[in-house]
PDB file of C-alpha atoms in Angstrom:
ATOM      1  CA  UNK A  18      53.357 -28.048 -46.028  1.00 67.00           C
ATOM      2  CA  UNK A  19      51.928 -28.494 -49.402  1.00 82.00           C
ATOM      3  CA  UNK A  20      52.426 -26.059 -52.199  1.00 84.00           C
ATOM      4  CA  UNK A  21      47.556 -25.578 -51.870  1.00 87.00           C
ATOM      5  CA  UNK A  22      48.100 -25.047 -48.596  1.00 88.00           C
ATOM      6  CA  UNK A  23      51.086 -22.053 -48.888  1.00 91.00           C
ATOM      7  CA  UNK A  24      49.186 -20.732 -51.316  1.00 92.00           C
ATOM      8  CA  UNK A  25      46.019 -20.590 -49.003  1.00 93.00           C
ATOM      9  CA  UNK A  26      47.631 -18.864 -46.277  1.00 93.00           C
ATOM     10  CA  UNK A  27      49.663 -16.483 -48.558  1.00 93.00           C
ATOM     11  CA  UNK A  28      46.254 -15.664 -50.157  1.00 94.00           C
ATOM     12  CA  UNK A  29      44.551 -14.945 -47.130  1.00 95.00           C
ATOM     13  CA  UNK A  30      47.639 -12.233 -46.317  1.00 94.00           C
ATOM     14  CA  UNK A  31      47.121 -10.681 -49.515  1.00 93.00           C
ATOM     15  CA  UNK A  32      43.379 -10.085 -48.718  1.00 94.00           C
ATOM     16  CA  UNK A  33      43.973  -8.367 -45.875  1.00 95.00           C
ATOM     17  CA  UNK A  34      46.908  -6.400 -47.198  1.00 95.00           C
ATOM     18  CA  UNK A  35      44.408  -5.783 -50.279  1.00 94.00           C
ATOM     19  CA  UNK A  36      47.313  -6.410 -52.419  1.00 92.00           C
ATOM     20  CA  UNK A  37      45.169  -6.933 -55.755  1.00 92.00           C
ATOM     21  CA  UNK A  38      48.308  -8.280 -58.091  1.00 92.00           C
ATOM     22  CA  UNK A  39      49.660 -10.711 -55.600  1.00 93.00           C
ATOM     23  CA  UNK A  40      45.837 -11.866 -55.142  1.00 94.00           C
ATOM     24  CA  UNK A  41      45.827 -12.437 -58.789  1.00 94.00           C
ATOM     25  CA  UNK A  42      48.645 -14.348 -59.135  1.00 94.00           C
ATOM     26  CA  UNK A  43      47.738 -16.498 -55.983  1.00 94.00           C
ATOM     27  CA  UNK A  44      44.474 -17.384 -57.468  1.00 94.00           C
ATOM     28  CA  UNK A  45      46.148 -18.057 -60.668  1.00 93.00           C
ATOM     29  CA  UNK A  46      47.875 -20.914 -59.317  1.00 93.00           C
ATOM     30  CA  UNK A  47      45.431 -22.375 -57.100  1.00 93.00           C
ATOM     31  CA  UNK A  48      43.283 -22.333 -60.333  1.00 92.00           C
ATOM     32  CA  UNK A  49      46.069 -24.186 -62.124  1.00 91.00           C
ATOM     33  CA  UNK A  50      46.790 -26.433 -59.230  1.00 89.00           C
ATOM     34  CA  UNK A  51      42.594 -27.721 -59.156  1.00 89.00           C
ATOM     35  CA  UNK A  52      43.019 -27.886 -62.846  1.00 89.00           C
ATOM     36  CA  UNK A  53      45.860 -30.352 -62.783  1.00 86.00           C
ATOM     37  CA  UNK A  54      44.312 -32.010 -59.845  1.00 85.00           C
ATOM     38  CA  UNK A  55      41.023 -32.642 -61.678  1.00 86.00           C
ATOM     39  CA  UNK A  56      42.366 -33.637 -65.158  1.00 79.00           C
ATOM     40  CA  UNK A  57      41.975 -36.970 -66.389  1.00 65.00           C
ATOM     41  CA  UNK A  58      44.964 -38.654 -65.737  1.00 66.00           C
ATOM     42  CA  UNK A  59      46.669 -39.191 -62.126  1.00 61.00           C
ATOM     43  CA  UNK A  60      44.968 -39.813 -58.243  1.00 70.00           C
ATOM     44  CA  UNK A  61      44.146 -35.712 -57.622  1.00 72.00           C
ATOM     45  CA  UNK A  62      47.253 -35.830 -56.269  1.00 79.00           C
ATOM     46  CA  UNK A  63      50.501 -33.357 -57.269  1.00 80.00           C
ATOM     47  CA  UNK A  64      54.069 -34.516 -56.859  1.00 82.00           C
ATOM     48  CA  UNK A  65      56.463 -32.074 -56.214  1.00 81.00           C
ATOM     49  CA  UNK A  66      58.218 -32.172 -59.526  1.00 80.00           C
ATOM     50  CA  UNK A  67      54.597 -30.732 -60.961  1.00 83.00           C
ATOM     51  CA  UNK A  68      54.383 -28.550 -58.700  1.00 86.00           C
ATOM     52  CA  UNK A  69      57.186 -26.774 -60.107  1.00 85.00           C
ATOM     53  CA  UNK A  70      56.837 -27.596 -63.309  1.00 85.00           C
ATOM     54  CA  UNK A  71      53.085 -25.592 -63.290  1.00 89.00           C
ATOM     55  CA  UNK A  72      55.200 -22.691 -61.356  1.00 90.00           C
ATOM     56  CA  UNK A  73      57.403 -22.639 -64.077  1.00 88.00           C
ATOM     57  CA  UNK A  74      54.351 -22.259 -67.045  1.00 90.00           C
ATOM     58  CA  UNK A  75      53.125 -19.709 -64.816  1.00 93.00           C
ATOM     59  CA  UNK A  76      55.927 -17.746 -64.471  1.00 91.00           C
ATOM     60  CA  UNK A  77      56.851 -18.603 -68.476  1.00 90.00           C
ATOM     61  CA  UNK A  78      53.612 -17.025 -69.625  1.00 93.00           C
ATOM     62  CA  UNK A  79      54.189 -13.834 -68.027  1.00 94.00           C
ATOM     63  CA  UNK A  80      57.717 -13.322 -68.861  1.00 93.00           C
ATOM     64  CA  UNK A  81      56.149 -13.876 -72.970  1.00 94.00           C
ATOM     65  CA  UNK A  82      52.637 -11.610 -71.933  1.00 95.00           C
ATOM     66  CA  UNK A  83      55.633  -8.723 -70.677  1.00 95.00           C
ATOM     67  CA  UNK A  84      58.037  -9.108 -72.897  1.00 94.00           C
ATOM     68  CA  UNK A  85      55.131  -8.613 -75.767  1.00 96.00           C
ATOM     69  CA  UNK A  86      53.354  -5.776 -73.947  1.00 95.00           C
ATOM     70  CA  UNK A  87      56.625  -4.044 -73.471  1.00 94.00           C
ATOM     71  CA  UNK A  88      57.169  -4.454 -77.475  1.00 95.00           C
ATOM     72  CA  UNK A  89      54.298  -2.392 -77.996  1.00 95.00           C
ATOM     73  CA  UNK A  90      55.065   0.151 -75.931  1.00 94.00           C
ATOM     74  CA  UNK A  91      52.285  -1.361 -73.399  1.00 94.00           C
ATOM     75  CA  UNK A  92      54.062  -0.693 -69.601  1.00 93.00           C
ATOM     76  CA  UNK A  93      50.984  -0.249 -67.997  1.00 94.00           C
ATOM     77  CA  UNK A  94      49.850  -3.852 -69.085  1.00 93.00           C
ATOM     78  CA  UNK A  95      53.324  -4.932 -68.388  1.00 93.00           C
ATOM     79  CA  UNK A  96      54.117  -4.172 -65.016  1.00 94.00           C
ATOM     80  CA  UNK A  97      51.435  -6.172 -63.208  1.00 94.00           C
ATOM     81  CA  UNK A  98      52.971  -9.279 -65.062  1.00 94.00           C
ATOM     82  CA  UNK A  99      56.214  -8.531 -63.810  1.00 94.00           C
ATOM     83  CA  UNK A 100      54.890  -8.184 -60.578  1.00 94.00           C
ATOM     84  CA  UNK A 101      53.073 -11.478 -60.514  1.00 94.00           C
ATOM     85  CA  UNK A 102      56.479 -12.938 -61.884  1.00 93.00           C
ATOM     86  CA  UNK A 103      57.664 -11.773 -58.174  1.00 93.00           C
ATOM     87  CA  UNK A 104      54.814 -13.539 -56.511  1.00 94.00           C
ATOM     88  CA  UNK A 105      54.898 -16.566 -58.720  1.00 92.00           C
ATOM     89  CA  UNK A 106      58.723 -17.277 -57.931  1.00 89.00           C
ATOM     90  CA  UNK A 107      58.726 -17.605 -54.634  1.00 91.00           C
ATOM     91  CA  UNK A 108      57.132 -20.611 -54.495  1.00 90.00           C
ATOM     92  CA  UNK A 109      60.233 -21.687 -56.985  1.00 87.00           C
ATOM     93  CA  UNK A 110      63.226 -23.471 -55.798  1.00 82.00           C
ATOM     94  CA  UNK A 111      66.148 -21.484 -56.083  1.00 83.00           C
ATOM     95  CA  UNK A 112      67.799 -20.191 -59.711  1.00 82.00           C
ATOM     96  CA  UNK A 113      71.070 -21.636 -60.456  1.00 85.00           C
ATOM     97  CA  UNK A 114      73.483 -18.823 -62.130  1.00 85.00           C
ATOM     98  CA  UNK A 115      74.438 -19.368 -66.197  1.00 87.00           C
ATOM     99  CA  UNK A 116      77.649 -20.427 -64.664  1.00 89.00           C
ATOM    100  CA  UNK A 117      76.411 -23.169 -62.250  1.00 89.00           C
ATOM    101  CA  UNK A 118      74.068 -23.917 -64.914  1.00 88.00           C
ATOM    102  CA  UNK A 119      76.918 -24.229 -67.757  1.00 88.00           C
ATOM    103  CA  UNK A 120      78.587 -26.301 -65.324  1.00 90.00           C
ATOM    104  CA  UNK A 121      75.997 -28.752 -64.779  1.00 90.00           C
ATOM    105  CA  UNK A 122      75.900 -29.453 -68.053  1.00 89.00           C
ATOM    106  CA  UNK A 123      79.555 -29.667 -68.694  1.00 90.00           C
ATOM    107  CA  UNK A 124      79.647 -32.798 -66.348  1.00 90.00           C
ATOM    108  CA  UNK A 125      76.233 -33.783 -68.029  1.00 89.00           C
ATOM    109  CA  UNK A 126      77.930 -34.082 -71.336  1.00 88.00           C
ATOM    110  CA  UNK A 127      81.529 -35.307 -70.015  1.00 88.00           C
ATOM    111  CA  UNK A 128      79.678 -38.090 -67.873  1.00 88.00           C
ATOM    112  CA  UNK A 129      77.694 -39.172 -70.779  1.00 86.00           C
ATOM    113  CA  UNK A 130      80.185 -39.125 -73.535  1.00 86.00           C
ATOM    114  CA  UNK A 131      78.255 -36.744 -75.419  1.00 85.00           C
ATOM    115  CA  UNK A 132      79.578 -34.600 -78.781  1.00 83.00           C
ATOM    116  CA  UNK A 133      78.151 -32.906 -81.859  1.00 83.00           C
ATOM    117  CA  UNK A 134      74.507 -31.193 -82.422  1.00 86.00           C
ATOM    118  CA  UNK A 135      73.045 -34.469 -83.187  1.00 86.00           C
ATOM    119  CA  UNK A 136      73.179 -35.703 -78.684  1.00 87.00           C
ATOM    120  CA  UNK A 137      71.431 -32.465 -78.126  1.00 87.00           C
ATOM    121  CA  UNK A 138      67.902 -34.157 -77.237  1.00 89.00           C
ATOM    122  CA  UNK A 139      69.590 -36.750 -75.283  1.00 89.00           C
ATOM    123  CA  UNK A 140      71.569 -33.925 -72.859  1.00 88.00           C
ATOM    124  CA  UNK A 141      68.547 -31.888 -72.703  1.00 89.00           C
ATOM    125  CA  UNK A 142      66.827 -34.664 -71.176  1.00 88.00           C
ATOM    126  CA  UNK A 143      69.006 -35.183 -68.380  1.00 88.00           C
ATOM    127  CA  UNK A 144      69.708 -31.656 -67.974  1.00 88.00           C
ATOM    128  CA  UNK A 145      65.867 -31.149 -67.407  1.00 84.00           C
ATOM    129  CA  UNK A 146      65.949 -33.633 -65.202  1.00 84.00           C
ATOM    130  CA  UNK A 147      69.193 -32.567 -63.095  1.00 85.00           C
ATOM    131  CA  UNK A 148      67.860 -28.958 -63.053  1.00 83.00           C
ATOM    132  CA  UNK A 149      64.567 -29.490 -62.507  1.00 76.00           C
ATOM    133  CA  UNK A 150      63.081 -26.378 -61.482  1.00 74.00           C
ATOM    134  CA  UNK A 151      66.135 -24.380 -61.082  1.00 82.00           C
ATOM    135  CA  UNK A 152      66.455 -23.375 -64.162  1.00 82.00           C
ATOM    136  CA  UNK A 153      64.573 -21.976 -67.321  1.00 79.00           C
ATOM    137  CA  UNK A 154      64.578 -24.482 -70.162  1.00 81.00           C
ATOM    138  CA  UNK A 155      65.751 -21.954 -72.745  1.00 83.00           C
ATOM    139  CA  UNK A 156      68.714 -20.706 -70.558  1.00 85.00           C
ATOM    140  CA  UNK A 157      69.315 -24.677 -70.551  1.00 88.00           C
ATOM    141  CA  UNK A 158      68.570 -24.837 -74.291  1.00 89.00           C
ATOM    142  CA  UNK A 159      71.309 -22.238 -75.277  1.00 90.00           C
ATOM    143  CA  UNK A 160      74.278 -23.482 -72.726  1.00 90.00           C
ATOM    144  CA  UNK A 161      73.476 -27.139 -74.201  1.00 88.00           C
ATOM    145  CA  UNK A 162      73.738 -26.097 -77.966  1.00 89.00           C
ATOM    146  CA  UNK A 163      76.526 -23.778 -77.009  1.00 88.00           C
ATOM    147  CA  UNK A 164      79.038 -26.940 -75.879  1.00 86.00           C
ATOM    148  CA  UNK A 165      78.043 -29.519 -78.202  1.00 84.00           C
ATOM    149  CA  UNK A 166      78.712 -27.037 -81.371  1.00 80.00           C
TER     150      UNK A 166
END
């Protein structure tokens, strides 16, 4: 089943259950998904890879919108994020742990023949690619400048 059509039927249980911030969220994505569907460049047609990766901006700019209402003392504007972070993830594949993620990398690097700062960009790349969606790109960012330092 496609990731539109998940949506549709999830959204239709949130009307019912008149669940307002997972209603929100749901139409936040199908809004995202039309958008990327209707842009200039492809068919109108999502791969799964983009799927994921507009989960994962999704998901990204509530995290920063929470993380900045919480700074200013905001919890009432920051708990419906963080609750539409719960709705938004479970579309997601699974998260690796730091470990399995630091792992991943390790090989990455050992395969590759990789050392110093400088091969950072060239790791990232197929890190990104070998985690694609199961991990956040600045958890990725920091184990990847942790072992080539």
């Amino acid at each position: 089943m496609s990731l539109q059509a998940q949506i549709m039927d999830v959204m239709k249980a949130a009307m019912k259950a008149k669940d307002s911030v997972a209603l929100e969220a749901l139409r936040a994505i199908k809004s995202e998904i039309l958008l990327a569907q209707t842009s200039g460049s492809g068919d109108g047609v999502l791969s799964a890879e983009d799927e994921i990766k507009l989960l994962q901006k999704l998901v990204k700019q509530r995290k920063d919108s929470a993380s900045i209402f919480a700074e200013q003392g905001r919890n009432d504007l920051a708990d419906p994020e963080l609750a539409q972070i719960k709705v938004i993830e479970q579309f997601l594949p699974a998260q690796l742990s730091e470990q399995e993620v630091e792992q991943i990398v390790k090989d990455i690097i050992i395969e590759g023949g990789f050392s110093g700062i400088a091969s950072m960009g060239q790791v990232m790349g197929l890190a990104s690619k070998a985690l694609a969606g199961q991990a956040d790109g600045k958890t990725v960012s920091t184990i990847v400048k942790k072992l080539l330092a």
